[in-house]
Amino acid sequence: MAAKSTKDAAVPAVVARLTAAAKYRDVHPDTIAEVVRRESAATTNPAELERLSRARLHKVAALHLLTTRPAALRRAVAEVDASDPAALRAWCRAVLGGHVSTAERLPDLDRFYPTVFELVPRPRTVIDVACALNVFTLPWLREATAAPYTGYDLNATFVAAGNAFTDRFFPDSAVVHDDVLTTPPPHADLALLLKTYHCIEDRRRGAGLALVDELAADHIVVSFPTRAMNGRAAVFVRRHVDALAELAGQRKWRFATAELPSELLVAVGKG
Ligand SMILES: C[S@@+](CC[C@H](N)C(=O)[O-])C[C@H]1O[C@@H](n2cnc3c(N)ncnc32)[C@H](O)[C@@H]1O
């Protein structure tokens, strides 16, 4: 009973401290609350709970992957003068280079959506689950489909920058500030879950697979990096792909893969 009351007091106190911390200013409060609540299963000690929660949030929010300064990103979106499509694309490439995930995609970007649409049919609606800066690939997505795009990210910096961009150039599209594990996105024909499945599995084992199982989308493209951050082959990817293949088999979904030099794409078709 004593342990329970210590734990009951520790969770809201640690949530309040982390929500107020400058480092997590951009992280959705639901994410912080969920991470602390889950970590509290391992300890009742407030200092230890805070340490475990910070370590988990470091992986979940992946703030270290943004290599540009958030203020510079916001200014860049406000100031872009893209009077012709080629200039807009060149500018988008520069913005995409500001986050590790999209920077890795740059060499394959011209082939990226053509490869996606070899795996899945053209959609009427697209959601990009955990999008970070991928909203800035909209000029490339638009070559393949006019479908409105909605991105979701738990990080308010990406959401603000993405909405400044869509408001100016793609007003039928938007980015929503949400944690997709606590607030599932609405139905779409196509859901993209790019290079984040394994991060979600790190946050909570089985949560990536459950997300794919439960996402209300006819087709889902899940992707993985082909190289780890240290440049070595991403050997951790195999078990995730096997788990997705097994789930697709159980659910009788279509399953297909395609590989670009920087990214492995896995498509499941539920419809
Ligand atoms: C590794 S980056 C991938 C970005 C993008 N999908 C891409 O491939 O370029 C992970 C992003 O997912 C976001 N994220 C992670 N878990 C999330 C969740 N449960 N809900 C919403 N966003 C999430 C993070 O804030 C971060 O911006």
Short mmCIF file of C-alpha atoms and ligand atoms in Angstrom, two decimals, residues 60-61 65 99 101-102 105 130-132 134 153-155 158 178-181 194-196 200 203, ligand 1:
data_model
loop_
_atom_site.label_atom_id
_atom_site.label_comp_id
_atom_site.label_asym_id
_atom_site.label_seq_id
_atom_site.Cartn_x
_atom_site.Cartn_y
_atom_site.Cartn_z
CA VAL A 60 10.63 8.60 -28.52
CA ALA A 61 10.86 12.28 -29.40
CA LEU A 65 17.59 13.95 -35.20
CA HIS A 99 16.39 16.24 -40.16
CA SER A 101 15.47 10.89 -41.62
CA THR A 102 14.58 13.11 -44.55
CA ARG A 105 15.97 10.16 -48.18
CA ALA A 130 4.99 10.52 -37.41
CA CYS A 131 5.93 12.75 -40.33
CA ALA A 132 8.63 15.09 -38.91
CA ASN A 134 8.46 14.67 -44.60
CA ASP A 153 3.68 14.39 -35.23
CA LEU A 154 4.08 14.67 -31.47
CA ASN A 155 6.67 17.43 -31.94
CA PHE A 158 7.53 20.06 -37.02
CA ASP A 178 -0.91 14.47 -31.79
CA ASP A 179 0.59 11.33 -30.40
CA VAL A 180 -0.75 8.60 -32.70
CA LEU A 181 -0.46 6.00 -29.93
CA LEU A 194 8.17 6.05 -42.45
CA LYS A 195 11.25 5.13 -40.44
CA THR A 196 9.40 5.32 -37.12
CA ILE A 200 7.63 3.04 -31.59
CA ARG A 203 8.96 2.97 -26.78
C1 LIG B 1 12.67 9.00 -37.07
S1 LIG B 1 11.63 10.37 -37.33
C2 LIG B 1 10.87 9.89 -38.85
C3 LIG B 1 10.29 11.06 -39.61
C4 LIG B 1 9.60 10.78 -40.93
N1 LIG B 1 8.55 9.79 -40.83
C5 LIG B 1 10.57 10.42 -42.02
O1 LIG B 1 10.70 9.25 -42.37
O2 LIG B 1 11.23 11.31 -42.53
C6 LIG B 1 10.39 10.07 -36.11
C7 LIG B 1 9.34 11.17 -35.98
O3 LIG B 1 8.18 10.56 -35.44
C8 LIG B 1 7.61 11.35 -34.44
N2 LIG B 1 6.87 10.40 -33.58
C9 LIG B 1 7.38 9.32 -32.94
N3 LIG B 1 6.41 8.66 -32.29
C10 LIG B 1 5.26 9.33 -32.55
C11 LIG B 1 3.92 9.14 -32.14
N4 LIG B 1 3.58 8.13 -31.34
N5 LIG B 1 2.98 10.01 -32.58
C12 LIG B 1 3.32 11.05 -33.38
N6 LIG B 1 4.59 11.29 -33.79
C13 LIG B 1 5.55 10.44 -33.38
C14 LIG B 1 8.78 12.05 -33.79
O4 LIG B 1 8.39 13.26 -33.16
C15 LIG B 1 9.69 12.30 -35.00
O5 LIG B 1 9.39 13.53 -35.61
#
